[in-house]
Short mmCIF file of C-alpha atoms in Angstrom, two decimals:
data_model
loop_
_atom_site.label_atom_id
_atom_site.label_comp_id
_atom_site.label_asym_id
_atom_site.label_seq_id
_atom_site.Cartn_x
_atom_site.Cartn_y
_atom_site.Cartn_z
CA MET A 366 26.17 12.83 13.99
CA SER A 367 25.93 16.50 12.94
CA ASP A 368 27.06 15.57 9.39
CA MET A 369 24.09 13.28 8.94
CA PRO A 370 21.98 14.54 5.98
CA ARG A 371 18.51 15.89 6.58
CA LEU A 372 15.40 15.37 4.49
CA SER A 373 15.49 18.26 2.01
CA ARG A 374 12.37 19.82 0.54
CA ARG A 375 13.27 18.70 -2.97
CA ALA A 376 13.90 15.11 -1.88
CA PHE A 377 10.63 15.06 0.05
CA ALA A 378 8.75 16.42 -2.97
CA ILE A 379 10.24 13.71 -5.20
CA LEU A 380 9.40 10.92 -2.74
CA PHE A 381 5.94 12.41 -2.33
CA CYS A 382 5.35 12.29 -6.10
CA LEU A 383 6.84 8.81 -6.32
CA SER A 384 4.36 7.54 -3.73
CA ILE A 385 1.51 9.23 -5.58
CA THR A 386 2.58 7.64 -8.86
CA THR A 387 2.58 4.06 -7.61
CA ALA A 388 -0.69 4.59 -5.74
CA ILE A 389 -2.35 6.06 -8.84
CA GLY A 390 -1.37 3.02 -10.89
CA ASN A 391 -2.26 0.36 -8.36
CA THR A 392 -5.59 1.78 -7.21
CA GLY A 393 -6.49 2.82 -10.74
CA LEU A 394 -5.92 -0.75 -11.90
CA GLN A 395 -7.79 -2.06 -8.90
CA SER A 396 -10.79 0.16 -9.67
CA VAL A 397 -11.15 -1.06 -13.28
CA LEU A 398 -10.17 -4.69 -12.71
CA PRO A 399 -13.67 -5.96 -11.78
CA SER A 400 -15.07 -4.43 -14.97
CA ILE A 401 -12.16 -5.82 -17.00
CA GLY A 402 -12.77 -9.28 -15.60
CA ARG A 403 -16.48 -9.30 -16.32
CA SER A 404 -15.99 -7.79 -19.79
CA ILE A 405 -13.51 -10.51 -20.76
CA GLY A 406 -15.34 -13.29 -18.90
CA ILE A 407 -12.79 -13.98 -16.15
CA ALA A 408 -14.33 -15.35 -12.95
CA ASP A 409 -14.41 -13.00 -9.95
CA TRP A 410 -12.09 -15.13 -7.83
CA MET A 411 -9.60 -15.27 -10.71
CA VAL A 412 -9.66 -11.47 -10.94
CA ALA A 413 -8.71 -11.27 -7.27
CA ALA A 414 -6.04 -13.92 -7.81
CA ILE A 415 -4.31 -11.81 -10.49
CA PHE A 416 -2.50 -10.02 -7.70
CA SER A 417 -1.54 -13.24 -5.89
CA LEU A 418 1.65 -14.21 -7.71
CA SER A 419 2.77 -10.59 -7.81
CA SER A 420 2.19 -10.25 -4.08
CA LEU A 421 4.05 -13.46 -3.30
CA LEU A 422 7.03 -12.24 -5.30
CA TRP A 423 6.78 -8.86 -3.57
CA ALA A 424 6.94 -10.57 -0.19
CA VAL A 425 9.92 -12.71 -1.18
CA THR A 426 11.95 -10.00 -2.88
CA SER A 427 11.36 -7.04 -0.53
CA PRO A 428 14.01 -8.14 2.02
CA PHE A 429 16.43 -8.78 -0.85
CA TRP A 430 15.91 -5.31 -2.29
CA ALA A 431 16.25 -3.82 1.19
CA ARG A 432 19.69 -5.41 1.54
CA GLN A 433 20.62 -4.21 -1.94
CA SER A 434 19.65 -0.67 -1.00
CA ASP A 435 22.23 -0.80 1.80
CA LEU A 436 24.86 -1.85 -0.72
CA ARG A 437 23.89 0.18 -3.78
CA GLY A 438 22.02 3.16 -2.36
CA ARG A 439 18.36 4.11 -2.19
CA LYS A 440 18.06 5.93 -5.50
CA PRO A 441 19.05 3.01 -7.79
CA LEU A 442 16.49 0.81 -6.08
CA MET A 443 13.75 3.40 -6.57
CA ILE A 444 14.62 3.47 -10.28
CA ILE A 445 14.45 -0.32 -10.51
CA GLY A 446 11.04 -0.31 -8.82
CA LEU A 447 9.60 2.35 -11.13
CA ALA A 448 10.96 0.55 -14.20
CA GLY A 449 9.34 -2.69 -13.08
CA PHE A 450 6.08 -0.87 -12.49
CA ALA A 451 6.07 0.72 -15.96
CA VAL A 452 7.01 -2.47 -17.83
CA SER A 453 4.40 -4.49 -15.95
CA MET A 454 1.65 -1.97 -16.72
CA VAL A 455 2.45 -1.93 -20.45
CA LEU A 456 2.42 -5.72 -20.68
CA CYS A 457 -0.79 -5.97 -18.66
CA GLY A 458 -2.34 -3.42 -21.00
CA LEU A 459 -1.42 -5.54 -24.01
CA VAL A 460 -2.97 -8.60 -22.35
CA VAL A 461 -6.20 -6.71 -21.61
CA SER A 462 -6.33 -5.49 -25.21
CA ALA A 463 -6.00 -9.07 -26.41
CA GLY A 464 -8.75 -10.18 -24.04
CA LEU A 465 -11.15 -7.45 -25.11
CA ALA A 466 -10.50 -8.40 -28.74
CA HIS A 467 -11.28 -12.04 -27.83
CA LEU A 468 -8.03 -13.25 -29.38
CA THR A 469 -7.95 -16.21 -26.99
CA THR A 470 -9.86 -17.76 -24.11
CA PRO A 471 -10.43 -15.95 -20.78
CA THR A 472 -8.37 -18.60 -18.98
CA ILE A 473 -5.33 -17.96 -21.16
CA ILE A 474 -5.78 -14.21 -20.75
CA PHE A 475 -5.85 -14.73 -16.99
CA GLY A 476 -2.58 -16.68 -17.15
CA PHE A 477 -0.79 -13.99 -19.14
CA PHE A 478 -2.20 -11.26 -16.89
CA LEU A 479 -0.93 -13.16 -13.86
CA VAL A 480 2.60 -13.37 -15.28
CA CYS A 481 2.76 -9.75 -16.46
CA ARG A 482 1.53 -8.44 -13.14
CA ALA A 483 4.15 -10.63 -11.44
CA ILE A 484 6.87 -8.45 -12.99
CA TYR A 485 5.70 -5.66 -10.73
CA GLY A 486 5.97 -7.89 -7.69
CA LEU A 487 9.47 -8.97 -8.68
CA PHE A 488 10.95 -5.53 -9.41
CA GLY A 489 8.42 -2.98 -8.15
CA SER A 490 9.08 -4.12 -4.60
CA ALA A 491 12.47 -2.39 -4.75
CA THR A 492 10.90 1.06 -4.34
CA SER A 493 9.10 0.72 -1.02
CA PRO A 494 11.99 -0.26 1.32
CA ALA A 495 14.31 2.25 -0.36
CA ASN A 496 11.74 5.01 0.05
CA GLN A 497 11.03 4.23 3.71
CA THR A 498 14.70 3.88 4.62
CA TYR A 499 15.58 7.12 2.84
CA ILE A 500 13.13 8.95 5.12
CA ALA A 501 14.12 7.12 8.32
CA GLU A 502 17.77 7.97 7.81
CA ARG A 503 17.02 11.66 7.53
CA THR A 504 14.55 12.15 10.37
CA CYS A 505 14.84 12.00 14.14
CA PRO A 506 12.57 9.57 16.03
CA ALA A 507 10.40 12.37 17.44
CA ASP A 508 9.53 13.61 13.92
CA ARG A 509 9.35 10.27 12.11
CA THR A 510 5.60 9.85 12.59
CA ARG A 511 4.95 13.20 10.93
CA TRP A 512 7.19 12.58 7.93
CA MET A 513 6.07 9.00 7.32
CA SER A 514 2.44 10.05 7.70
CA SER A 515 3.01 12.74 5.08
CA ILE A 516 4.38 10.17 2.63
CA ALA A 517 1.51 7.83 3.47
CA GLY A 518 -0.76 10.79 2.72
CA ALA A 519 0.82 10.98 -0.72
CA SER A 520 -0.22 7.38 -1.31
CA SER A 521 -3.73 8.22 -0.17
CA LEU A 522 -3.81 11.20 -2.52
CA GLY A 523 -2.83 8.81 -5.28
CA THR A 524 -5.76 6.59 -4.39
CA VAL A 525 -7.99 9.64 -4.95
CA VAL A 526 -6.44 10.44 -8.29
CA GLY A 527 -6.14 6.87 -9.60
CA PRO A 528 -9.85 5.92 -9.65
CA VAL A 529 -10.72 9.37 -11.02
CA LEU A 530 -8.14 9.20 -13.81
CA ALA A 531 -8.81 5.59 -14.78
CA PRO A 532 -12.26 6.15 -16.37
CA LEU A 533 -10.90 9.16 -18.29
CA PHE A 534 -8.44 6.88 -20.09
CA ILE A 535 -11.09 4.32 -21.03
CA ILE A 536 -11.29 5.56 -24.61
CA GLU A 537 -12.61 3.84 -27.69
CA SER A 538 -9.20 3.03 -29.16
CA PHE A 539 -7.94 1.14 -26.09
CA GLY A 540 -11.01 0.39 -23.97
CA TYR A 541 -10.23 -0.80 -20.45
CA ALA A 542 -6.56 -1.18 -21.41
CA GLY A 543 -6.21 2.61 -21.77
CA PRO A 544 -5.65 3.33 -18.06
CA LEU A 545 -2.84 0.78 -17.89
CA TYR A 546 -0.93 2.41 -20.74
CA ALA A 547 -1.46 5.83 -19.16
CA PHE A 548 -0.17 4.68 -15.77
CA ALA A 549 2.93 3.22 -17.42
CA LEU A 550 3.64 6.59 -19.04
CA ILE A 551 3.22 8.40 -15.70
CA ALA A 552 5.63 5.95 -14.01
CA THR A 553 8.21 6.44 -16.77
CA THR A 554 8.04 10.21 -16.30
CA MET A 555 8.53 9.80 -12.55
CA LEU A 556 11.51 7.52 -13.17
CA ILE A 557 13.21 10.29 -15.15
CA PHE A 558 12.64 12.79 -12.33
CA VAL A 559 14.08 10.43 -9.72
CA ALA A 560 17.13 9.65 -11.85
CA ARG A 561 17.83 13.29 -12.57
CA TYR A 562 16.96 15.18 -9.39
CA LEU A 563 17.01 12.95 -6.29
CA ASP A 564 20.07 13.39 -4.08
CA GLU A 565 21.85 10.09 -3.52
CA ALA A 566 24.71 11.24 -1.30
CA PRO A 567 25.94 8.55 1.14
CA ILE A 568 23.87 8.45 4.29
CA LEU A 569 25.52 6.40 7.00
CA PRO A 570 28.90 4.70 7.21
CA THR A 571 28.73 0.93 7.28
CA GLU A 572 31.50 0.70 9.87
CA PRO A 573 31.38 1.51 12.66
CA PRO A 574 27.65 1.06 13.27
CA LEU A 575 25.54 3.89 14.64
CA ARG A 576 25.53 2.25 18.04
CA SER A 577 26.31 -1.14 19.51
CA ASP A 578 23.54 -3.70 19.17
CA LYS A 579 23.70 -6.76 21.39
CA THR A 580 20.72 -8.52 19.86
CA ALA A 581 21.26 -11.80 18.08
CA PRO A 582 21.73 -11.73 14.31
CA GLY A 583 18.90 -12.73 12.05
CA PRO A 584 15.83 -11.29 10.38
CA PRO A 585 14.26 -8.52 12.46
CA TRP A 586 10.83 -10.20 12.37
CA LEU A 587 12.30 -13.02 14.48
CA ARG A 588 13.32 -10.64 17.27
CA SER A 589 11.02 -10.38 20.23
CA ASN A 590 10.72 -6.58 20.08
CA PHE A 591 9.71 -6.67 16.42
CA VAL A 592 7.20 -9.52 16.37
CA PRO A 593 4.20 -7.52 17.71
CA PHE A 594 4.50 -4.90 14.97
CA ILE A 595 4.86 -7.49 12.22
CA ALA A 596 1.85 -9.43 13.51
CA TYR A 597 -0.27 -6.29 13.77
CA GLY A 598 0.79 -4.99 10.36
CA PHE A 599 0.26 -8.29 8.60
CA LEU A 600 -3.31 -8.71 9.84
CA LEU A 601 -4.04 -5.04 9.17
CA PHE A 602 -2.87 -5.39 5.56
CA VAL A 603 -4.86 -8.59 5.11
CA CYS A 604 -8.06 -6.85 6.17
CA GLN A 605 -7.40 -3.71 4.15
CA ASN A 606 -6.61 -5.58 0.96
CA ALA A 607 -9.50 -8.01 1.33
CA LEU A 608 -11.84 -5.05 1.75
CA ALA A 609 -10.44 -3.28 -1.32
CA GLN A 610 -10.68 -6.43 -3.46
CA THR A 611 -14.30 -7.20 -2.58
CA LEU A 612 -15.62 -3.62 -2.65
CA GLY A 613 -15.82 -3.43 -6.45
CA PHE A 614 -17.87 -6.62 -6.73
CA LEU A 615 -20.21 -5.46 -3.96
CA ILE A 616 -20.87 -2.17 -5.77
CA ILE A 617 -21.42 -3.89 -9.11
CA ASP A 618 -23.94 -6.27 -7.52
CA LYS A 619 -25.76 -3.48 -5.66
CA THR A 620 -25.97 -1.50 -8.90
CA SER A 621 -27.31 -4.55 -10.71
CA LYS A 622 -30.08 -4.96 -8.12
CA GLU A 623 -30.93 -1.29 -8.33
CA LEU A 624 -30.98 -1.18 -12.17
CA PRO A 625 -31.82 -4.72 -13.30
CA GLN A 626 -33.22 -3.56 -16.64
CA LEU A 627 -29.92 -2.20 -17.97
CA PRO A 628 -27.78 -4.23 -20.41
CA SER A 629 -24.47 -5.44 -19.05
CA PRO A 630 -22.16 -2.86 -20.75
CA ASP A 631 -24.23 0.09 -19.49
CA LEU A 632 -24.50 -1.47 -16.04
CA LEU A 633 -20.73 -1.92 -15.79
CA ARG A 634 -20.17 1.67 -16.91
CA ILE A 635 -22.42 3.02 -14.17
CA ALA A 636 -20.94 0.67 -11.59
CA GLN A 637 -17.41 1.73 -12.61
CA GLY A 638 -18.31 5.34 -11.86
CA ARG A 639 -19.67 4.33 -8.46
CA ILE A 640 -16.55 2.32 -7.68
CA ALA A 641 -14.48 5.40 -8.45
CA ILE A 642 -16.66 7.51 -6.13
CA ALA A 643 -16.29 4.98 -3.32
CA MET A 644 -12.53 4.82 -3.66
CA VAL A 645 -12.26 8.61 -3.77
CA CYS A 646 -14.31 8.88 -0.57
CA GLY A 647 -12.05 6.33 1.08
CA ALA A 648 -8.95 8.19 -0.07
CA LEU A 649 -10.29 11.54 1.16
CA ALA A 650 -10.92 9.94 4.55
CA SER A 651 -7.31 8.74 4.49
CA LEU A 652 -6.08 12.24 3.76
CA LEU A 653 -8.16 13.55 6.64
CA ALA A 654 -6.42 11.08 8.93
CA LEU A 655 -2.89 11.61 7.67
CA TRP A 656 -2.81 15.34 7.01
CA ALA A 657 -5.26 16.63 9.62
CA LEU A 658 -5.95 14.32 12.54
CA ILE A 659 -2.41 13.04 13.09
CA PRO A 660 -0.60 16.41 13.01
CA ILE A 661 -3.34 18.47 14.68
CA LEU A 662 -3.97 15.99 17.50
CA ARG A 663 -0.28 15.00 17.62
CA MET A 664 -1.26 11.37 17.77
CA THR A 665 1.42 8.98 19.00
CA PRO A 666 2.02 5.55 17.44
CA LYS A 667 0.26 3.98 20.44
CA ALA A 668 -2.89 6.05 19.84
CA LEU A 669 -2.75 5.38 16.10
CA LEU A 670 -2.62 1.61 16.62
CA ARG A 671 -5.73 1.69 18.82
CA TRP A 672 -7.91 4.24 17.07
CA GLY A 673 -7.00 2.84 13.66
CA ALA A 674 -8.05 -0.74 14.38
CA GLY A 675 -11.23 0.36 16.17
CA LEU A 676 -12.48 2.67 13.40
CA ALA A 677 -11.60 0.17 10.67
CA SER A 678 -13.57 -2.52 12.50
CA LEU A 679 -16.60 -0.25 12.80
CA GLY A 680 -16.41 0.65 9.11
CA SER A 681 -16.28 -3.01 8.06
CA VAL A 682 -19.43 -3.76 10.08
CA SER A 683 -21.18 -0.84 8.39
CA ILE A 684 -20.37 -2.24 4.96
CA ALA A 685 -21.55 -5.72 5.93
CA LEU A 686 -24.91 -4.37 7.10
CA SER A 687 -25.32 -1.69 4.42
CA PRO A 688 -28.77 -1.75 2.78
CA ASP A 689 -27.65 0.31 -0.20
CA TYR A 690 -24.72 1.78 -2.07
CA ALA A 691 -24.59 5.05 -0.09
CA ILE A 692 -24.21 3.35 3.32
CA ALA A 693 -21.54 1.06 1.87
CA ILE A 694 -19.54 4.11 0.77
CA LEU A 695 -19.81 5.67 4.23
CA GLY A 696 -18.63 2.42 5.80
CA TYR A 697 -15.71 2.22 3.39
CA ALA A 698 -14.72 5.80 4.18
CA LEU A 699 -14.78 5.07 7.91
CA ALA A 700 -12.72 1.91 7.42
CA SER A 701 -10.23 3.83 5.27
CA LEU A 702 -9.92 6.44 8.02
CA GLY A 703 -9.05 3.68 10.48
CA PHE A 704 -6.56 1.94 8.19
CA SER A 705 -4.81 5.25 7.50
CA LEU A 706 -4.37 5.88 11.21
CA ALA A 707 -3.15 2.36 11.98
CA ARG A 708 -0.69 2.01 9.13
CA PRO A 709 1.77 4.79 10.12
CA GLY A 710 1.30 3.74 13.74
CA PHE A 711 2.69 0.27 13.18
CA MET A 712 5.30 1.37 10.61
CA VAL A 713 6.75 4.08 12.85
CA GLY A 714 6.56 1.76 15.84
CA ALA A 715 8.52 -0.86 13.93
CA SER A 716 11.08 1.74 12.89
CA LEU A 717 11.52 2.95 16.46
CA SER A 718 11.93 -0.57 17.80
CA VAL A 719 15.34 -1.07 16.13
CA PRO A 720 18.57 0.97 15.85
CA MET A 721 19.28 3.13 12.80
CA LYS A 722 21.53 0.59 11.10
CA GLU A 723 18.57 -1.86 10.97
CA GLN A 724 16.17 0.50 9.16
CA ALA A 725 16.57 -1.11 5.73
CA ARG A 726 15.87 -4.57 7.15
CA VAL A 727 12.78 -3.27 8.91
CA ALA A 728 11.59 -1.68 5.66
CA GLY A 729 12.18 -4.97 3.86
CA ALA A 730 10.14 -6.87 6.43
CA ILE A 731 7.29 -4.37 6.15
CA GLY A 732 7.44 -4.70 2.38
CA ALA A 733 7.23 -8.47 2.72
CA ILE A 734 4.07 -8.44 4.83
CA SER A 735 2.49 -5.79 2.62
CA GLY A 736 2.93 -8.16 -0.30
CA VAL A 737 2.09 -11.57 1.09
CA ASN A 738 -1.24 -10.41 2.55
CA VAL A 739 -2.77 -10.11 -0.92
CA LEU A 740 -2.66 -13.89 -1.23
CA PHE A 741 -5.70 -14.00 1.07
CA ALA A 742 -7.84 -11.73 -1.13
CA PRO A 743 -9.16 -14.55 -3.39
CA PHE A 744 -10.51 -16.30 -0.27
CA ALA A 745 -12.36 -13.11 0.69
CA VAL A 746 -13.87 -12.89 -2.80
CA SER A 747 -14.85 -16.57 -2.69
CA LEU A 748 -16.53 -16.02 0.68
CA TYR A 749 -18.32 -13.00 -0.77
CA GLU A 750 -19.77 -15.15 -3.57
CA VAL A 751 -21.25 -17.52 -0.97
CA PHE A 752 -22.18 -15.01 1.74
CA PRO A 753 -21.86 -11.33 0.66
CA ALA A 754 -21.60 -9.95 4.21
CA GLY A 755 -19.13 -12.66 5.27
CA PRO A 756 -15.76 -11.10 4.38
CA PHE A 757 -16.69 -7.74 5.92
CA LEU A 758 -17.88 -9.31 9.17
CA LEU A 759 -14.74 -11.44 9.35
CA GLU A 760 -12.55 -8.38 8.79
CA SER A 761 -14.39 -6.57 11.57
CA VAL A 762 -13.68 -9.39 14.02
CA VAL A 763 -9.98 -9.49 13.12
CA LEU A 764 -9.68 -5.70 13.46
CA ALA A 765 -11.41 -5.77 16.83
CA GLY A 766 -8.82 -8.35 17.86
CA LEU A 767 -6.07 -5.97 16.75
CA LEU A 768 -7.57 -3.26 18.95
CA ALA A 769 -7.38 -5.60 21.92
CA TYR A 770 -3.84 -6.61 20.94
CA ALA A 771 -2.74 -2.98 20.81
CA CYS A 772 -4.06 -2.46 24.33
CA LEU A 773 -2.60 -5.66 25.82
CA SER A 774 0.79 -6.12 24.13
CA PRO A 775 3.62 -4.60 26.23
CA MET A 776 5.58 -3.55 23.12
CA LEU A 777 2.58 -1.87 21.48
CA ARG A 778 1.58 -0.17 24.73
CA ASN A 779 5.06 1.33 25.16
CA VAL A 780 5.97 1.88 21.51
CA GLY A 781 8.93 4.19 21.02
CA SER A 782 9.88 4.66 24.67
CA ARG A 783 13.04 2.53 24.55
CA VAL A 784 14.37 4.04 21.33
CA ARG A 785 13.63 7.61 22.34
CA GLY A 786 15.74 7.22 25.44
CA GLU A 787 18.62 5.72 23.49
CA GLU A 788 18.58 7.51 20.15
CA VAL A 789 17.06 10.95 20.34
CA ASN A 790 20.33 12.47 21.47
CA ASP A 791 22.21 10.61 18.73
CA GLU A 792 20.29 12.20 15.86
CA PRO A 793 20.05 15.83 14.80
CA ALA A 794 16.84 17.75 15.10
CA LEU A 795 15.33 18.89 11.84
#
């Protein structure tokens, strides 16, 4: 396989920027969404539910786009995903502008927002499996953790930039819709770079396959060696997204208790700044995990699965018991550190559990669980309204269970050992 392409520096830089772009838009929107909802008059649980239809469509379409990437190439699918992202952001911005102008009722605004965000779930899901497969095809198993962690670090860097940029675009002319228009423009610029500069040379021949595979046909998540990673990843994503969705409301409420005399617009402005600070702290913790701890300590997927779940559980408990805003931020940073360790652990483990010709299907399955988990976020927000510490305590219990699962599951305990023995000699070293 000496003619197998390697991951070039230019291609890596483009994929790195692509990951930053989508993370900037999504976390930037997430950081302003609680303030948007309360400014327009949309109920908190409805704000969380805005992502539900989009996430369901993401889960359904990710395997489809993964198959299409095998047929049409990775680059065209990345372009489709970025186009869907940009169009969705523009339409959502128009809906927010209409809501802030009180052109119709909050319920109708919610309905339109739901539909416009769904465009991202339908087409934006094309980017993730294409991106992941592009990297897997150009890296050997021994180096895959490092490269995928670097790309995950790009997403974390985007989560730093997104909440910082979002308030800067909240200008008088557009209000809270300003960040959405700005993110659409950034995505369009990135689309042009991908279309013009990303190498899309053929990667692997379809026939014959890279190696014989005796396993039964069917979706990879139905195979016994893949189930543990899908189960771990799904629950991890559920906890991470539930935490992200409830954090903004927690900070707004803590700010309201601290400054009860302020009028609502001023209170939301201060709370929005604090939300941005919290998300930046969480993103910096993620960068520490992905760009420092993993490469310096040379952490294996097995270690990442264990340390990630344990630290995320501890961080969730800290948030639940936090007496003030500062402790809540520290807890969120610790949880983010854990999530950022666990995520590449399960993704690389899943990649190593199947042969090279199955990488697109694995990426599609990971995309599916990363989308469907958001459907549980409205339940976390509803629990928060009844018992503020409830969702964080529940997340901590689930994450502690994942720690135990990572220690007890045979596949998670021996992640990568089977594939290394079979495939390392089949792939070129970088």
